[in-house]
PDB file of C-alpha atoms in Angstrom:
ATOM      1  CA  UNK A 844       0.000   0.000   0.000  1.00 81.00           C
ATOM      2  CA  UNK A 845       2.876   2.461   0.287  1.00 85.00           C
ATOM      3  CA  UNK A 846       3.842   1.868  -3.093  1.00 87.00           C
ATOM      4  CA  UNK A 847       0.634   1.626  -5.023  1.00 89.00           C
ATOM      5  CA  UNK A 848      -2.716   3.811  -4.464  1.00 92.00           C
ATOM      6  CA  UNK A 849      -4.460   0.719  -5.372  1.00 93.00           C
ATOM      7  CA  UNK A 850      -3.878  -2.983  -4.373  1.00 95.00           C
ATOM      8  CA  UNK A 851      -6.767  -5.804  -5.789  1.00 95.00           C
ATOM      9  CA  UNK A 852      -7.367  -8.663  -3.763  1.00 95.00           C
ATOM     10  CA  UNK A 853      -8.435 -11.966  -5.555  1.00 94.00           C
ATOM     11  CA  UNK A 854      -9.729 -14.769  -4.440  1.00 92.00           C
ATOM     12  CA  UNK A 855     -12.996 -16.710  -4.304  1.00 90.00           C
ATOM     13  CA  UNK A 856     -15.894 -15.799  -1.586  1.00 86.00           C
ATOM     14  CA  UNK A 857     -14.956 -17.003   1.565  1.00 82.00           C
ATOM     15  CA  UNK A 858     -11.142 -17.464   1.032  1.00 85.00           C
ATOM     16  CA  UNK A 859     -10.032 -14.531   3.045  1.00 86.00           C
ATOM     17  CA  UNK A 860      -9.995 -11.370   1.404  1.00 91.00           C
ATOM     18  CA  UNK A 861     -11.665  -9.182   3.815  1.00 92.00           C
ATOM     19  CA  UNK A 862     -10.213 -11.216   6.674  1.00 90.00           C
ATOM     20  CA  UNK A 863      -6.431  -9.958   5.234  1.00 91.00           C
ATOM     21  CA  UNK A 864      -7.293  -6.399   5.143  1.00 94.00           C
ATOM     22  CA  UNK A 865      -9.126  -6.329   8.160  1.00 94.00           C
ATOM     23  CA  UNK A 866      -6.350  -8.169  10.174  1.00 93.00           C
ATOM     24  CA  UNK A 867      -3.573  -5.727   8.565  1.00 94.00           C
ATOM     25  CA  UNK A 868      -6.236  -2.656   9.691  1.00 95.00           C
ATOM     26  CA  UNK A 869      -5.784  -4.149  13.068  1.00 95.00           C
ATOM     27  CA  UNK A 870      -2.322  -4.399  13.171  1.00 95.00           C
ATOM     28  CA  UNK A 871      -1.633  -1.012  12.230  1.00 95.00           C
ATOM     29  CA  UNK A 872      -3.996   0.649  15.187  1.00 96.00           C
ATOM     30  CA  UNK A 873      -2.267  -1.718  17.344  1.00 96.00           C
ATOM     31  CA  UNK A 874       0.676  -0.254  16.656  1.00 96.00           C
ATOM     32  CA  UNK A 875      -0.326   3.476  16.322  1.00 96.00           C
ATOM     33  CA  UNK A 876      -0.858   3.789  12.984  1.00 96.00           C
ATOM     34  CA  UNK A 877      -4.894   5.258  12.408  1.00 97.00           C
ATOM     35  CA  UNK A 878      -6.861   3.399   9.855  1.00 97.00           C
ATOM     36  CA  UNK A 879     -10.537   4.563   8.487  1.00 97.00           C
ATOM     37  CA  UNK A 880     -11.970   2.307   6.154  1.00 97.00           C
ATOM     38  CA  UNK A 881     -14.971   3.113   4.137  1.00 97.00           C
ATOM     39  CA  UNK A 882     -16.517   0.054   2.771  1.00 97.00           C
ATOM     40  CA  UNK A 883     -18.874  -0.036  -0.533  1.00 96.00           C
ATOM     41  CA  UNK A 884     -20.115  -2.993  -3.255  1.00 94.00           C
ATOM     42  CA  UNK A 885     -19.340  -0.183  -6.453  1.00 92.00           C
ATOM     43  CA  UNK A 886     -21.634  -3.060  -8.243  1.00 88.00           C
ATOM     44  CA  UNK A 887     -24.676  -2.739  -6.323  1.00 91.00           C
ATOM     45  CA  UNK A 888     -25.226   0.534  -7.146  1.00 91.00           C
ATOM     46  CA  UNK A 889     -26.210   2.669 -10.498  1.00 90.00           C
ATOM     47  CA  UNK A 890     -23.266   4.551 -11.551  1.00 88.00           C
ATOM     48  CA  UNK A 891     -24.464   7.705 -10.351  1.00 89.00           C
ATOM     49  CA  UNK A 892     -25.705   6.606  -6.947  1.00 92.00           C
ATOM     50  CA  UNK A 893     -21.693   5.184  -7.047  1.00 91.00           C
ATOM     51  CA  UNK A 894     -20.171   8.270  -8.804  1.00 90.00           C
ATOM     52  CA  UNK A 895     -22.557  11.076  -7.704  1.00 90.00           C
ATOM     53  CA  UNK A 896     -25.111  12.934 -10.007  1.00 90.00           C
ATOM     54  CA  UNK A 897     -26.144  16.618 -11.241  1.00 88.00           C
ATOM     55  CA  UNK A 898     -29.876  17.292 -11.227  1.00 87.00           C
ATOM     56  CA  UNK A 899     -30.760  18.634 -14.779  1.00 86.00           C
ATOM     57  CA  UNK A 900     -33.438  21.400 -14.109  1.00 89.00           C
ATOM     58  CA  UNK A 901     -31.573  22.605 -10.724  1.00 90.00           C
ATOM     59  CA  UNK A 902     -27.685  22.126 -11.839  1.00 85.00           C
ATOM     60  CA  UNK A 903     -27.891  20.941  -8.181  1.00 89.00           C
ATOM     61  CA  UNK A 904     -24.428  18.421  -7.652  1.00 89.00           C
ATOM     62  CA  UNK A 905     -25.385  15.276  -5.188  1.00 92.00           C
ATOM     63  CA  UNK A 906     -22.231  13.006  -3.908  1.00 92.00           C
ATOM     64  CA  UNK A 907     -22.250   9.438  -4.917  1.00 92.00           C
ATOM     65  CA  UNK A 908     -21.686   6.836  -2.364  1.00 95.00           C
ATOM     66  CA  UNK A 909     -17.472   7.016  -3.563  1.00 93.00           C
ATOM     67  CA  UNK A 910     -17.357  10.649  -4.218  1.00 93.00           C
ATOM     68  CA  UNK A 911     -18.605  11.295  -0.176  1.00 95.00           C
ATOM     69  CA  UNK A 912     -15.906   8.548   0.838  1.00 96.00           C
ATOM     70  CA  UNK A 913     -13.437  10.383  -1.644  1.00 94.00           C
ATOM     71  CA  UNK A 914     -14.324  13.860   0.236  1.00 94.00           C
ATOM     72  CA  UNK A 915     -14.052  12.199   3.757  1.00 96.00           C
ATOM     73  CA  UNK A 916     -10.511  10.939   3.262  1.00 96.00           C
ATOM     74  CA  UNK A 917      -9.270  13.812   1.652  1.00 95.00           C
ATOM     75  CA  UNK A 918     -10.312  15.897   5.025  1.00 95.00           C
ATOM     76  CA  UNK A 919      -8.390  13.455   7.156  1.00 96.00           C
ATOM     77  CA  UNK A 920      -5.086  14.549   8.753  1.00 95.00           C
ATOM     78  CA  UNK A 921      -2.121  12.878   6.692  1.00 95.00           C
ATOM     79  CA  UNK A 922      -1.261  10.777   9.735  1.00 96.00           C
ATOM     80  CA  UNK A 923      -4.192   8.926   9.542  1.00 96.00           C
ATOM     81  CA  UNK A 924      -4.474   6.201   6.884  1.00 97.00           C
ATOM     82  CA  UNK A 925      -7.750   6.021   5.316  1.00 97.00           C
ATOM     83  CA  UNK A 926      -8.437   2.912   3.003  1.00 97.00           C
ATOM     84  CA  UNK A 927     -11.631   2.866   0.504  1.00 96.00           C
ATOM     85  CA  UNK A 928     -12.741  -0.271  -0.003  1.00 97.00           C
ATOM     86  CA  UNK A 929     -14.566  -1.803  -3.134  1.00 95.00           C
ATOM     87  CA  UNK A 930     -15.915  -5.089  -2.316  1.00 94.00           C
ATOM     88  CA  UNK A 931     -17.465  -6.894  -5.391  1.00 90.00           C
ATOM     89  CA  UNK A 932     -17.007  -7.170  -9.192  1.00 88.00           C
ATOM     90  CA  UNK A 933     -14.771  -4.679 -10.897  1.00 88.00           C
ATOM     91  CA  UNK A 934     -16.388  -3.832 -13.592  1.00 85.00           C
ATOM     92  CA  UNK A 935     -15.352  -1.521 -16.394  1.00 85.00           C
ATOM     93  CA  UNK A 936     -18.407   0.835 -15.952  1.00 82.00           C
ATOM     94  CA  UNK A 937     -17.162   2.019 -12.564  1.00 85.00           C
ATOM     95  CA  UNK A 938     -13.629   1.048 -12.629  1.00 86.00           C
ATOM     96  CA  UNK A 939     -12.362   2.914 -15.350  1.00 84.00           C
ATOM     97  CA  UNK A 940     -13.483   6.503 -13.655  1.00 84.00           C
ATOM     98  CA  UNK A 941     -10.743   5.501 -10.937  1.00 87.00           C
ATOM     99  CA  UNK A 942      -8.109   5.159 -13.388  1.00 86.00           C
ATOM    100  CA  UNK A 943      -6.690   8.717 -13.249  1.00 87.00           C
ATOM    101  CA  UNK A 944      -6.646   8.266  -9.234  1.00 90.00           C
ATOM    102  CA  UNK A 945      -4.781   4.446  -9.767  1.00 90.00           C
ATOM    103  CA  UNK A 946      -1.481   5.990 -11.842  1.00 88.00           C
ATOM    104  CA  UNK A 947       0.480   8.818 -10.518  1.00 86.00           C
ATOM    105  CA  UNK A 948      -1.922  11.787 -10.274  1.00 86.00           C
ATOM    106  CA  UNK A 949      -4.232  10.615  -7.810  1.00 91.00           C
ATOM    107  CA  UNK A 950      -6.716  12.347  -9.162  1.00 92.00           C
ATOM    108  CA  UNK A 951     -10.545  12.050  -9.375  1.00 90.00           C
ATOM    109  CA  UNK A 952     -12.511  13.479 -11.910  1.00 86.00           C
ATOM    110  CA  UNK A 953     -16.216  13.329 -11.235  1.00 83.00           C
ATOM    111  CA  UNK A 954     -18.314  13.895 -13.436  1.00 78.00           C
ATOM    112  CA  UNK A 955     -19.656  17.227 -13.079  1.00 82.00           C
ATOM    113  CA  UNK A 956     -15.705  18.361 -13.656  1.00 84.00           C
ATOM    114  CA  UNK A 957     -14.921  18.746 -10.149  1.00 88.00           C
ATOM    115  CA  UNK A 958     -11.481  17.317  -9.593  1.00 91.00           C
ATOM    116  CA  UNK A 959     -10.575  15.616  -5.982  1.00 93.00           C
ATOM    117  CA  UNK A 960      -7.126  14.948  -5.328  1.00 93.00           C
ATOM    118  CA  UNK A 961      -5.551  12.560  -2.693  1.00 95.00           C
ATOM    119  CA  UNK A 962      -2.642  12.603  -0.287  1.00 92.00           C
ATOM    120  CA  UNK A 963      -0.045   9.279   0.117  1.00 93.00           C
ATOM    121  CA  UNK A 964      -2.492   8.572   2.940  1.00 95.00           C
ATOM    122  CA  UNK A 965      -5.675   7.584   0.646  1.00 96.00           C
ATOM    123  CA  UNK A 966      -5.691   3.520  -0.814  1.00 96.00           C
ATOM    124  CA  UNK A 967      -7.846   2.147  -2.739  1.00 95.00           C
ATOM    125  CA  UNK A 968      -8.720  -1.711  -1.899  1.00 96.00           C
ATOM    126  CA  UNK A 969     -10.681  -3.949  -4.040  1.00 95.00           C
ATOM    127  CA  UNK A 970     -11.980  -7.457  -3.354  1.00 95.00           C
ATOM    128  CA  UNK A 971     -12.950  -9.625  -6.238  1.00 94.00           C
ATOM    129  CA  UNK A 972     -13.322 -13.118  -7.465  1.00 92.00           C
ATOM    130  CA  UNK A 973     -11.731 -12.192 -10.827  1.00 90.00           C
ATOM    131  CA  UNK A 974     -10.146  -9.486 -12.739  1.00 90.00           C
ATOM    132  CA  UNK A 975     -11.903 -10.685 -16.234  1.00 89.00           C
ATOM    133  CA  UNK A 976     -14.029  -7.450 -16.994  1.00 86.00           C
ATOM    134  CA  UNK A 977     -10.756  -5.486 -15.935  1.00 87.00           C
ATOM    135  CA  UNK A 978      -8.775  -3.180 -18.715  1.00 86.00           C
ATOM    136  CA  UNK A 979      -5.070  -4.326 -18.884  1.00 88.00           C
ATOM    137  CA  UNK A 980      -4.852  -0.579 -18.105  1.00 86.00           C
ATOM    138  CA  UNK A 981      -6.518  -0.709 -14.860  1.00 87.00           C
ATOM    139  CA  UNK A 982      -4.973  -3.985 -13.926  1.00 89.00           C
ATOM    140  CA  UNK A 983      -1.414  -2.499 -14.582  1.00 90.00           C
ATOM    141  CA  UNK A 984      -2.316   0.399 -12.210  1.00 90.00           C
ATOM    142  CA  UNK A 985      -2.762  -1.540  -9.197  1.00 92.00           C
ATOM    143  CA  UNK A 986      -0.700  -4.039  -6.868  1.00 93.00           C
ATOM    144  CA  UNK A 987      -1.924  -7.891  -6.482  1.00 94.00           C
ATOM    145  CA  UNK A 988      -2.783 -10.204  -3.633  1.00 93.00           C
ATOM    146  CA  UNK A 989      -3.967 -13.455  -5.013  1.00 93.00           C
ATOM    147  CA  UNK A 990      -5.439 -15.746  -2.792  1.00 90.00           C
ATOM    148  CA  UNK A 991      -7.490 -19.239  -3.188  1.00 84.00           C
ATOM    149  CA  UNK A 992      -9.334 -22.516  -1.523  1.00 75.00           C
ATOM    150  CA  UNK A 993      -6.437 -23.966  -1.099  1.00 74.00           C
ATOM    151  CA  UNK A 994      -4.772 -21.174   1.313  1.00 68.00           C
ATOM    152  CA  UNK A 995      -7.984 -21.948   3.471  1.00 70.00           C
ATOM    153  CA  UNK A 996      -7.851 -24.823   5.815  1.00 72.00           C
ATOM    154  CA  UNK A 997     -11.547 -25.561   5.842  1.00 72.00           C
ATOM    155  CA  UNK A 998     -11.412 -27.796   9.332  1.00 78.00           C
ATOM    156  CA  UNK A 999      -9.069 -25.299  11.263  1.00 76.00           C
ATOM    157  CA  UNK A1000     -11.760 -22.943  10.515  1.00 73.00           C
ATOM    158  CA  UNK A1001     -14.870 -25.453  11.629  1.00 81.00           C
ATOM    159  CA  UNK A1002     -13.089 -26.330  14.819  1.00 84.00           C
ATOM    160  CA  UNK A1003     -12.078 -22.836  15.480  1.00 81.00           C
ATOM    161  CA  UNK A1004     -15.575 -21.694  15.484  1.00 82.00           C
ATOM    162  CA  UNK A1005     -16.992 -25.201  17.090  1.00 87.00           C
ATOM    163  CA  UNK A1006     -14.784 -23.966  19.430  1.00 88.00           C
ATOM    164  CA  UNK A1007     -16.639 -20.467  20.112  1.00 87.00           C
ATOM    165  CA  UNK A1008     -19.838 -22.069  20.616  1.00 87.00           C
ATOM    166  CA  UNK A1009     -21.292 -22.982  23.720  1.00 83.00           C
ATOM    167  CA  UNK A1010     -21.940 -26.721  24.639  1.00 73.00           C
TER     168      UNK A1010
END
């Protein structure tokens, strides 16, 4: 994460993903280092509900769900880490807008022209099953954390929770 503004983590459901990012999160407080996360499935939203929208008769701008998350870690103190996270399918419709803030200007261009720019503190995180719908130009932008069934040891993880539960 220090040396990309974006890092993709692949794997299929259940294999980790969230668990990696959430454990590194934890870490880092632990050891005095603030993280904010804001958390968002890009996919289950229309692109302007995702990207923000401009009302027509009004000319009245309205943050997306990302563009309010964009504006939040932007405010943060540079100290403080602050991670948005894209958990789902990356799909070109939404993923190529981030392109510009993936390379080296960190820079988001909504679309009403307005132009957000992040600090070295600001990541992007995204959790997928597959990079298939992906531009080679979007994949090149970001760093990689592959993961699969086979780096999950289903019994350790039944036992563990059999564990937890009362008899």
């Amino acid at each position: 994460l220090d040396q990309r503004m974006g890092c993709v983590v692949v794997g299929p459901s259940g294999c980790g993903k969230t668990t990696l990012w959430s454990v590194l999160k934890a870490a880092m407080i632990k050891c005095g280092q603030p993280v904010i996360t804001h958390v968002m499935n890009p996919k289950a939203m229309r692109r302007e509900m995702l990207l923000g929208s401009m009302d027509l008769d009004t000319r009245e701008w309205k943050d997306g769900v990302l563009t309010d998350a964009a504006r939040k870690a932007v405010k943060e103190p540079m100290e403080v880490k602050t991670w948005i996270v894209c958990d789902g399918d990356v799909d070109p419709e939404w993923i190529e807008s981030l392109n510009s803030v993936l390379d080296d200007n960190h820079l988001l261009t909504m679309p009403n022209g307005e132009r957000i720019a992040f600090g070295d503190n600001v990541n992007f995180l995204f959790e997928t099953h597959d990079l298939s719908f992906a531009s080679p130009a979007t994949v090149s932008r970001m760093g990689m954390i592959f993961l699969n069934d086979d780096d999950v040891d289903v019994r350790r993880l039944v036992t563990r929770w059999l564990n937890t539960q009362e008899e």
